[in-house]
Coordinates of C-alpha atoms in Angstrom, one line a residue:
Chain A
T1 CA 4.1 -7.6 7.0
A2 CA 4.7 -11.3 6.6
V3 CA 2.9 -12.9 3.7
L4 CA 2.5 -16.0 5.8
S5 CA -0.8 -16.0 7.5
V6 CA -0.3 -16.0 11.3
P7 CA -2.5 -18.7 12.9
L8 CA -5.0 -17.2 15.3
S9 CA -3.6 -19.2 18.2
E10 CA -0.5 -17.0 18.1
V11 CA -2.1 -13.9 19.5
S12 CA -0.3 -13.6 22.9
V13 CA -1.3 -11.8 26.1
E14 CA 1.3 -9.2 25.2
D15 CA -0.3 -8.7 21.8
E16 CA -3.6 -8.2 23.5
S17 CA -2.1 -5.5 25.7
F18 CA -0.5 -3.9 22.7
A19 CA -3.8 -3.9 20.9
K20 CA -5.6 -2.4 23.8
N21 CA -3.1 0.5 24.0
Y22 CA -3.4 0.9 20.2
L23 CA -7.2 1.3 20.4
K24 CA -6.8 3.7 23.3
K25 CA -4.3 5.8 21.4
F26 CA -5.8 5.8 18.0
F27 CA -9.5 5.0 18.4
N28 CA -10.4 6.6 21.7
L29 CA -11.0 3.3 23.6
T30 CA -12.0 4.3 27.1
E31 CA -12.7 2.1 30.1
E32 CA -16.5 2.2 29.8
E33 CA -19.1 0.9 32.3
G34 CA -22.8 0.6 31.9
P35 CA -25.6 -1.6 30.3
A36 CA -23.9 -2.1 27.0
V37 CA -20.9 -3.6 28.7
R38 CA -23.1 -5.7 31.0
R39 CA -24.8 -7.1 27.8
G40 CA -21.4 -8.4 26.7
I41 CA -20.5 -5.8 24.1
S42 CA -17.0 -5.1 25.3
P43 CA -15.7 -1.7 24.4
V44 CA -12.6 -3.4 23.1
N45 CA -14.6 -5.5 20.6
K46 CA -16.5 -2.4 19.6
K47 CA -13.4 -0.5 19.0
L48 CA -11.7 -3.4 17.2
A49 CA -14.6 -3.5 14.8
E50 CA -14.3 0.3 14.2
M51 CA -10.6 -0.1 13.6
Q52 CA -11.2 -3.0 11.2
R53 CA -13.7 -1.0 9.3
F54 CA -11.4 2.0 9.0
F55 CA -8.6 -0.2 7.6
G56 CA -10.8 -2.2 5.3
L57 CA -10.1 -5.4 7.2
Q58 CA -12.6 -8.1 7.8
I59 CA -14.9 -6.9 10.6
T60 CA -14.7 -9.6 13.2
G61 CA -14.5 -7.5 16.4
S62 CA -11.8 -9.8 17.6
L63 CA -8.1 -9.6 17.6
D64 CA -7.2 -11.8 14.6
A65 CA -3.9 -12.0 12.8
D66 CA -4.7 -9.5 10.0
T67 CA -5.7 -6.9 12.6
L68 CA -2.6 -7.4 14.7
A69 CA -0.4 -7.2 11.5
M70 CA -2.1 -3.9 10.7
M71 CA -1.6 -2.6 14.2
K72 CA 2.1 -3.4 14.0
K73 CA 2.8 -1.4 10.9
P74 CA 4.8 1.8 11.3
R75 CA 2.4 4.7 11.4
C76 CA 1.6 8.3 12.3
G77 CA 0.9 9.0 16.0
V78 CA -2.2 11.1 15.3
P79 CA -5.4 9.3 16.3
D80 CA -7.5 7.9 13.5
E81 CA -10.7 8.8 15.3
Q82 CA -10.8 12.4 16.3
V83 CA -12.3 13.0 19.8
Chain B
A1 CA -13.9 6.2 1.7
R2 CA -12.3 9.6 2.0
F3 CA -10.2 12.3 3.7
S4 CA -11.2 13.8 7.1
I5 CA -10.6 17.2 8.5
Y6 CA -10.3 18.6 12.0
G7 CA -12.6 21.5 11.2
R8 CA -9.7 23.8 12.1
K9 CA -7.6 25.5 9.4
W10 CA -5.3 28.5 9.1
Q11 CA -7.0 31.8 8.3
K12 CA -4.0 33.1 6.5
R13 CA -2.4 31.8 3.3
S14 CA 1.2 32.7 4.1
L15 CA 2.7 30.4 6.8
T16 CA 6.1 30.2 8.4
Y17 CA 8.0 27.1 9.4
R18 CA 11.2 26.6 11.5
I19 CA 13.4 23.6 11.8
E20 CA 14.4 23.6 15.4
N21 CA 17.0 20.7 15.3
Y22 CA 18.2 17.9 13.1
T23 CA 18.4 14.1 13.1
P24 CA 21.8 12.6 12.9
D25 CA 20.5 10.1 10.3
M26 CA 20.7 12.7 7.5
S27 CA 22.8 15.7 6.5
V28 CA 21.5 19.1 7.3
A29 CA 21.0 19.7 3.5
E30 CA 19.0 16.5 3.2
V31 CA 16.7 17.4 6.1
D32 CA 16.2 21.0 4.7
A33 CA 15.5 19.6 1.3
S34 CA 13.1 17.0 2.6
I35 CA 11.1 19.4 4.7
G36 CA 11.0 22.1 2.0
K37 CA 9.8 19.5 -0.6
A38 CA 7.2 18.1 1.8
L39 CA 5.6 21.6 2.3
Q40 CA 5.7 22.2 -1.5
V41 CA 3.5 19.1 -1.9
W42 CA 0.7 21.1 -0.3
A43 CA 1.7 24.5 -1.7
K44 CA 1.5 23.1 -5.2
V45 CA -2.3 22.4 -5.0
T46 CA -3.5 25.3 -2.7
P47 CA -3.0 29.0 -2.3
L48 CA -0.8 28.3 0.8
R49 CA 2.8 29.6 0.8
F50 CA 5.5 28.6 3.3
T51 CA 8.4 30.8 4.4
R52 CA 11.3 29.5 6.5
I53 CA 12.4 31.4 9.6
Y54 CA 15.4 30.6 11.6
S55 CA 14.5 32.0 15.0
G56 CA 11.4 32.8 17.0
I57 CA 8.0 31.1 16.8
A58 CA 6.9 29.8 13.5
D59 CA 3.4 28.6 12.6
I60 CA 4.9 25.1 12.0
M61 CA 7.7 24.3 14.5
I62 CA 9.6 21.1 13.4
S63 CA 11.7 19.1 15.7
F64 CA 13.3 15.6 16.1
V65 CA 12.6 14.3 19.6
R66 CA 12.5 11.0 21.6
R67 CA 10.1 9.4 24.1
E68 CA 8.5 12.0 26.4
H69 CA 9.2 15.4 24.9
G70 CA 6.8 17.8 26.6
D71 CA 3.5 17.5 24.8
F72 CA 2.0 14.6 26.9
N73 CA 2.2 12.4 23.7
S74 CA 5.5 10.5 24.1
F75 CA 7.1 8.6 21.4
D76 CA 7.7 4.8 21.7
G77 CA 11.3 4.1 20.5
P78 CA 12.1 2.4 17.1
G79 CA 9.1 1.4 15.0
N80 CA 5.3 1.8 15.6
T81 CA 4.8 5.6 15.9
L82 CA 7.1 7.5 13.6
A83 CA 5.9 11.2 14.1
H84 CA 2.9 13.3 14.9
A85 CA 1.6 16.8 14.3
F86 CA -1.0 19.2 15.7
A87 CA -3.9 20.8 13.9
P88 CA -3.7 24.5 13.1
G89 CA -3.8 26.9 16.1
D90 CA -1.6 28.7 18.5
G91 CA 1.1 27.2 20.7
L92 CA 1.6 23.6 19.6
G93 CA -0.9 24.1 16.8
G94 CA 0.7 23.2 13.5
D95 CA 3.8 21.8 15.0
A96 CA 5.3 18.5 13.8
H97 CA 7.5 16.2 15.9
F98 CA 9.5 13.4 14.4
D99 CA 10.6 10.4 16.5
D100 CA 14.4 10.4 16.4
D101 CA 14.5 6.8 17.4
E102 CA 13.5 6.0 13.8
S103 CA 16.1 5.7 11.1
F104 CA 15.2 8.5 8.6
T105 CA 16.5 8.5 5.1
F106 CA 16.6 10.9 2.2
R107 CA 15.2 8.5 -0.4
S108 CA 16.3 4.9 0.5
S109 CA 13.7 2.3 1.3
R110 CA 16.1 0.9 4.0
G111 CA 14.7 3.3 6.5
V112 CA 11.8 5.7 6.7
V113 CA 11.8 8.4 4.0
L114 CA 11.6 11.7 5.9
F115 CA 10.0 13.5 3.0
I116 CA 7.0 11.0 3.0
V117 CA 6.5 11.2 6.8
A118 CA 6.9 15.0 6.8
A119 CA 4.4 15.5 3.9
H120 CA 1.9 13.4 5.8
E121 CA 2.5 15.3 9.1
F122 CA 2.2 18.6 7.4
G123 CA -1.2 17.5 6.2
H124 CA -2.2 17.4 9.9
S125 CA -0.5 20.8 10.5
L126 CA -2.8 22.2 7.8
G127 CA -6.0 20.7 9.2
L128 CA -6.3 17.3 7.6
G129 CA -7.1 14.2 9.7
H130 CA -6.4 10.6 8.5
S131 CA -7.9 9.2 5.4
N132 CA -9.1 5.5 5.1
V133 CA -8.2 5.4 1.5
P134 CA -5.3 3.0 1.0
G135 CA -2.6 4.8 -1.0
A136 CA -3.7 8.3 0.2
L137 CA -0.8 10.2 1.7
M138 CA -3.0 10.8 4.8
Y139 CA -3.6 7.1 5.3
P140 CA -2.3 6.4 8.8
T141 CA 0.4 3.7 8.1
Y142 CA 3.7 4.4 6.5
S143 CA 4.5 2.9 3.1
Y144 CA 7.7 3.5 1.2
R145 CA 7.3 5.7 -1.9
N146 CA 9.9 7.0 -4.2
P147 CA 10.3 10.7 -3.4
D148 CA 11.5 11.5 -6.9
T149 CA 8.3 10.3 -8.5
F150 CA 5.8 11.2 -5.7
V151 CA 2.5 12.8 -6.8
L152 CA 0.0 13.8 -4.2
P153 CA -2.9 11.4 -4.6
Q154 CA -6.4 12.5 -5.5
D155 CA -8.0 11.9 -2.1
D156 CA -5.4 14.2 -0.5
V157 CA -5.8 16.9 -3.2
R158 CA -9.6 16.8 -2.6
G159 CA -9.1 17.1 1.2
I160 CA -6.7 20.0 1.2
Q161 CA -8.6 21.9 -1.4
Y162 CA -11.8 21.4 0.6
L163 CA -10.1 23.4 3.3
Y164 CA -8.2 26.0 1.2
G165 CA -9.3 25.8 -2.4
P166 CA -7.1 25.2 -5.4
N167 CA -3.8 26.9 -6.1
S168 CA -4.9 30.3 -7.5
R169 CA -1.5 31.1 -8.8
K170 CA -0.9 27.9 -10.8
D171 CA 0.2 28.5 -14.4
P172 CA -2.6 26.9 -16.5
S173 CA -0.1 26.2 -19.3
V174 CA 1.8 23.8 -17.1
D175 CA 0.4 20.3 -17.1
D176 CA 0.8 18.8 -13.6
P177 CA 0.9 15.0 -13.5
K178 CA -2.6 13.6 -12.8
P179 CA -3.1 12.7 -9.1
P180 CA -3.1 8.9 -8.7
T181 CA -6.4 7.4 -7.6
T182 CA -6.9 4.2 -5.6
P183 CA -8.4 1.5 -7.8
D184 CA -11.8 0.2 -6.7
A185 CA -12.0 -3.6 -6.4
C186 CA -15.7 -3.4 -7.3
D187 CA -15.2 -1.5 -10.5
S188 CA -16.6 -3.9 -13.1
N189 CA -14.5 -2.4 -15.8
M190 CA -11.2 -2.7 -14.0
V191 CA -8.6 -4.7 -15.8
L192 CA -6.2 -6.3 -13.4
D193 CA -2.4 -6.2 -14.2
A194 CA -1.7 -9.6 -12.7
V195 CA -2.9 -12.2 -10.2
T196 CA -0.8 -14.8 -8.3
T197 CA -1.0 -17.0 -5.3
H198 CA 1.6 -17.1 -2.6
R199 CA 1.5 -19.2 0.6
G200 CA -2.1 -19.7 0.4
E201 CA -3.1 -16.1 -0.4
I202 CA -4.4 -14.8 -3.7
I203 CA -2.7 -11.5 -4.6
F204 CA -4.3 -9.2 -7.2
F205 CA -2.2 -6.4 -8.8
K206 CA -3.4 -3.1 -10.2
D207 CA -1.3 0.1 -10.8
S208 CA 0.7 0.6 -7.6
F209 CA -1.8 -1.4 -5.5
L210 CA -2.4 -5.0 -4.6
W211 CA -5.3 -6.8 -2.8
R212 CA -4.5 -9.8 -0.6
S213 CA -7.2 -12.3 -0.2
F214 CA -6.6 -14.7 2.7
P215 CA -8.3 -18.0 3.0
Q216 CA -9.7 -17.2 6.5
S217 CA -11.1 -13.8 5.8
Q218 CA -13.8 -12.4 3.6
T219 CA -12.4 -9.0 2.8
P220 CA -9.4 -8.7 0.5
Q221 CA -7.0 -6.2 2.0
Q222 CA -5.9 -3.4 -0.3
S223 CA -2.5 -1.8 0.2
L224 CA 0.4 -0.4 -1.8
I225 CA 2.6 -3.0 -3.5
R226 CA 5.5 -1.3 -1.9
S227 CA 4.1 -1.6 1.6
L228 CA 4.7 -5.3 1.1
W229 CA 7.7 -5.2 -1.2
P230 CA 9.5 -1.8 -1.2
S231 CA 11.8 -2.7 -4.0
A232 CA 9.0 -4.1 -6.3
P233 CA 7.9 -2.4 -9.5
V234 CA 4.4 -1.0 -9.9
D235 CA 2.1 -1.3 -13.0
I236 CA 3.4 -4.8 -13.5
D237 CA 2.7 -7.1 -16.5
A238 CA 2.5 -10.5 -14.9
A239 CA 3.1 -12.5 -11.7
Y240 CA 3.2 -16.2 -10.7
E241 CA 4.2 -18.4 -7.8
S242 CA 6.7 -21.2 -7.9
R243 CA 5.7 -23.4 -5.0
Q244 CA 8.9 -25.5 -5.4
L245 CA 10.9 -22.3 -4.8
D246 CA 8.3 -20.7 -2.4
T247 CA 8.8 -17.6 -4.5
V248 CA 6.6 -15.0 -6.3
F249 CA 7.9 -13.7 -9.6
L250 CA 6.8 -10.2 -10.7
F251 CA 7.3 -9.3 -14.4
K252 CA 7.6 -5.8 -15.8
G253 CA 9.0 -5.1 -19.3
R254 CA 12.1 -7.2 -19.8
K255 CA 12.8 -7.5 -16.0
V256 CA 11.7 -10.1 -13.4
W257 CA 11.7 -9.6 -9.7
A258 CA 11.5 -12.4 -7.1
F259 CA 10.3 -12.4 -3.5
T260 CA 10.0 -15.1 -0.8
G261 CA 7.5 -13.9 1.8
N262 CA 8.2 -10.3 1.9
Q263 CA 11.9 -10.6 1.3
P264 CA 13.5 -9.9 -2.1
V265 CA 15.4 -12.9 -3.5
R266 CA 19.1 -12.2 -4.1
G267 CA 20.3 -11.9 -7.7
Y268 CA 17.0 -10.4 -9.0
P269 CA 15.8 -8.6 -11.0
K270 CA 16.8 -10.9 -13.9
T271 CA 15.8 -10.6 -17.5
L272 CA 13.1 -12.5 -19.4
T273 CA 15.8 -14.5 -21.2
A274 CA 16.7 -16.1 -17.8
F275 CA 13.3 -17.7 -18.0
G276 CA 14.0 -19.1 -21.5
L277 CA 12.1 -16.4 -23.4
P278 CA 13.6 -15.4 -26.7
K279 CA 15.5 -12.1 -26.8
G280 CA 12.8 -10.6 -29.1
V281 CA 10.2 -10.8 -26.3
R282 CA 10.1 -7.4 -24.7
K283 CA 7.3 -8.0 -22.2
I284 CA 4.8 -10.7 -21.3
D285 CA 1.1 -10.2 -20.7
A286 CA 0.5 -12.9 -18.1
A287 CA 2.1 -15.9 -16.5
L288 CA 0.5 -19.1 -15.2
H289 CA 2.2 -21.8 -13.2
D290 CA 0.5 -25.2 -13.7
V291 CA 0.9 -27.0 -10.4
N292 CA 0.2 -30.4 -12.0
S293 CA 2.8 -30.3 -14.8
G294 CA 5.3 -28.0 -13.1
K295 CA 5.3 -25.9 -16.3
T296 CA 4.9 -22.2 -16.4
L297 CA 3.0 -20.6 -19.3
F298 CA 4.0 -17.2 -20.5
F299 CA 1.4 -15.3 -22.5
V300 CA 2.5 -12.9 -25.2
G301 CA -0.2 -11.5 -27.5
N302 CA -2.0 -14.4 -29.1
N303 CA 0.7 -16.8 -28.3
Y304 CA 2.1 -18.6 -25.2
F305 CA 5.3 -20.2 -24.3
S306 CA 5.8 -23.2 -21.9
Y307 CA 8.7 -23.1 -19.5
D308 CA 9.8 -26.3 -17.7
E309 CA 10.6 -25.1 -14.2
S310 CA 12.5 -28.2 -13.1
R311 CA 14.7 -28.3 -16.2
K312 CA 14.8 -24.5 -16.4
T313 CA 14.3 -24.6 -20.2
M314 CA 11.7 -23.5 -22.6
E315 CA 9.8 -26.4 -24.1
Q316 CA 10.2 -27.2 -27.8
G317 CA 7.4 -26.4 -30.2
Y318 CA 6.5 -23.1 -28.6
P319 CA 5.1 -20.5 -28.9
R320 CA 1.7 -21.8 -29.7
L321 CA -1.6 -20.0 -30.3
V322 CA -3.5 -19.4 -27.1
N323 CA -6.8 -20.4 -28.5
Q324 CA -5.4 -23.8 -29.3
A325 CA -5.0 -24.5 -25.5
F326 CA -7.9 -22.4 -24.3
A327 CA -11.2 -22.9 -26.2
G328 CA -13.0 -19.7 -27.1
L329 CA -10.3 -17.4 -25.9
T330 CA -10.0 -14.8 -28.6
R331 CA -8.6 -11.7 -26.7
R332 CA -5.3 -11.0 -25.0
V333 CA -4.7 -12.6 -21.7
T334 CA -4.1 -10.0 -19.0
A335 CA -3.7 -12.2 -15.9
A336 CA -3.9 -15.9 -14.9
F337 CA -3.7 -18.1 -11.9
Q338 CA -4.8 -21.5 -10.6
H339 CA -7.1 -22.0 -7.7
K340 CA -8.5 -25.3 -6.3
G341 CA -7.5 -27.2 -9.4
Y342 CA -9.1 -24.8 -11.9
T343 CA -7.2 -22.4 -14.1
Y344 CA -8.5 -18.8 -14.3
I345 CA -7.6 -16.7 -17.3
Y346 CA -8.3 -13.0 -17.1
S347 CA -9.0 -11.2 -20.4
G348 CA -10.0 -7.5 -20.0
P349 CA -12.7 -7.3 -17.3
Y350 CA -13.6 -11.0 -17.6
V351 CA -12.3 -14.2 -16.0
Y352 CA -12.7 -17.5 -17.7
E353 CA -12.6 -20.7 -15.7
Y354 CA -10.8 -23.6 -17.5
D355 CA -9.9 -27.2 -17.0
L356 CA -6.3 -26.8 -18.1
G357 CA -5.9 -30.5 -18.8
T358 CA -8.7 -30.5 -21.5
G359 CA -8.7 -26.8 -22.3
T360 CA -12.5 -26.7 -21.8
R361 CA -14.1 -23.6 -20.5
H362 CA -16.5 -24.0 -17.6
R363 CA -17.6 -20.5 -16.7
E364 CA -17.3 -16.8 -17.6
L365 CA -17.0 -14.6 -14.5
R366 CA -16.5 -10.9 -13.9
N367 CA -13.1 -9.6 -12.8
S368 CA -14.4 -8.9 -9.3
Y369 CA -15.4 -12.6 -8.7
F370 CA -12.4 -13.3 -6.4
L371 CA -12.4 -9.8 -5.0
R372 CA -15.7 -10.4 -3.2
C373 CA -17.6 -7.2 -3.8

């Protein structure tokens, strides 16, 4: 984990794809359809908030530097949210 | 904040395990010892007993594999996912797989300590899910821990005993070390070990934990000190940042460690005398670097020393009494740091805000003031 705070602008498209796979693997992100999505609550934002809550991060619902840093830590492959 | 379970557990107390193959990273004896020790972590606090078998199907089958390995849950090469395990049950149930693209070690922090990863995975093999308590063994991310001094944390003890009960055969006359707990930032009676800044963050230390408070986020992030600095001490006495050197110094007893970012600085740990402190000083209580004067104050009991960072010498005329420089400060200083031009002196569970130039005290705050409860 770098002590330097990574400026937000540095989240790349690759990071976003990494984050999406992370949320699928560990927080049961599924490709949802339906009213909630149409109202703009993206499943990814929802799952990001759940992940941030689990790890005690600031709950922003968006892919910020802290969240990405936590996702990149070495970890166990068992999901954090059981189906 | 607590452990979680799958709702599935073994109905028997005597379980078998089998090591199917080995990683080339460690000797056979080291792998055997790591796996056996990892299972004993759980046996020590439950009625569970583990017997090794060398052929056939065991309850817990242990293997080192890479990428796709037959359970539709492929590994991902070096880093990221280190291992996984399955909840109690037939077939894959209870089995633990270790990603052999990782570099496993017996006890070195230069790789991933197999014992620590295995103990975590065997928690899953016995029915535990992940815990969201930082510092718990069942917390999802890996942190280096010294296998020789490892004690199963309280949250994990609570979790596994929720499933299987305590160790009925434990000898009451033997005092086991108390399971470590994770300090609560909002505990108004908590006394912090040290506080420092580093590259714009404020870092608070307690036991083997730290909280990092970032300028752009509300919630300080708790984690193990060693998840940031694997070679750092725990239960430290003091810490300060030298901005000129872009370095954080951590003090424990007579030794001083130094880190830039999350890299250890070569040549450390050094001794307190390297910072101009007299040989007779065996530990310090707190350290404060004054950005304006470039001096660093070392607090020892009722006294403090002043170290000139640029000349690397202790200033003449010290030690002096703390309450000469800090009005109204009558008790031992436990931590100190500067923030936005003010000096914050921790004493017990309180924080006093001072103008260091005049020594006047502005406010009395609680220790959780910066931890944003």
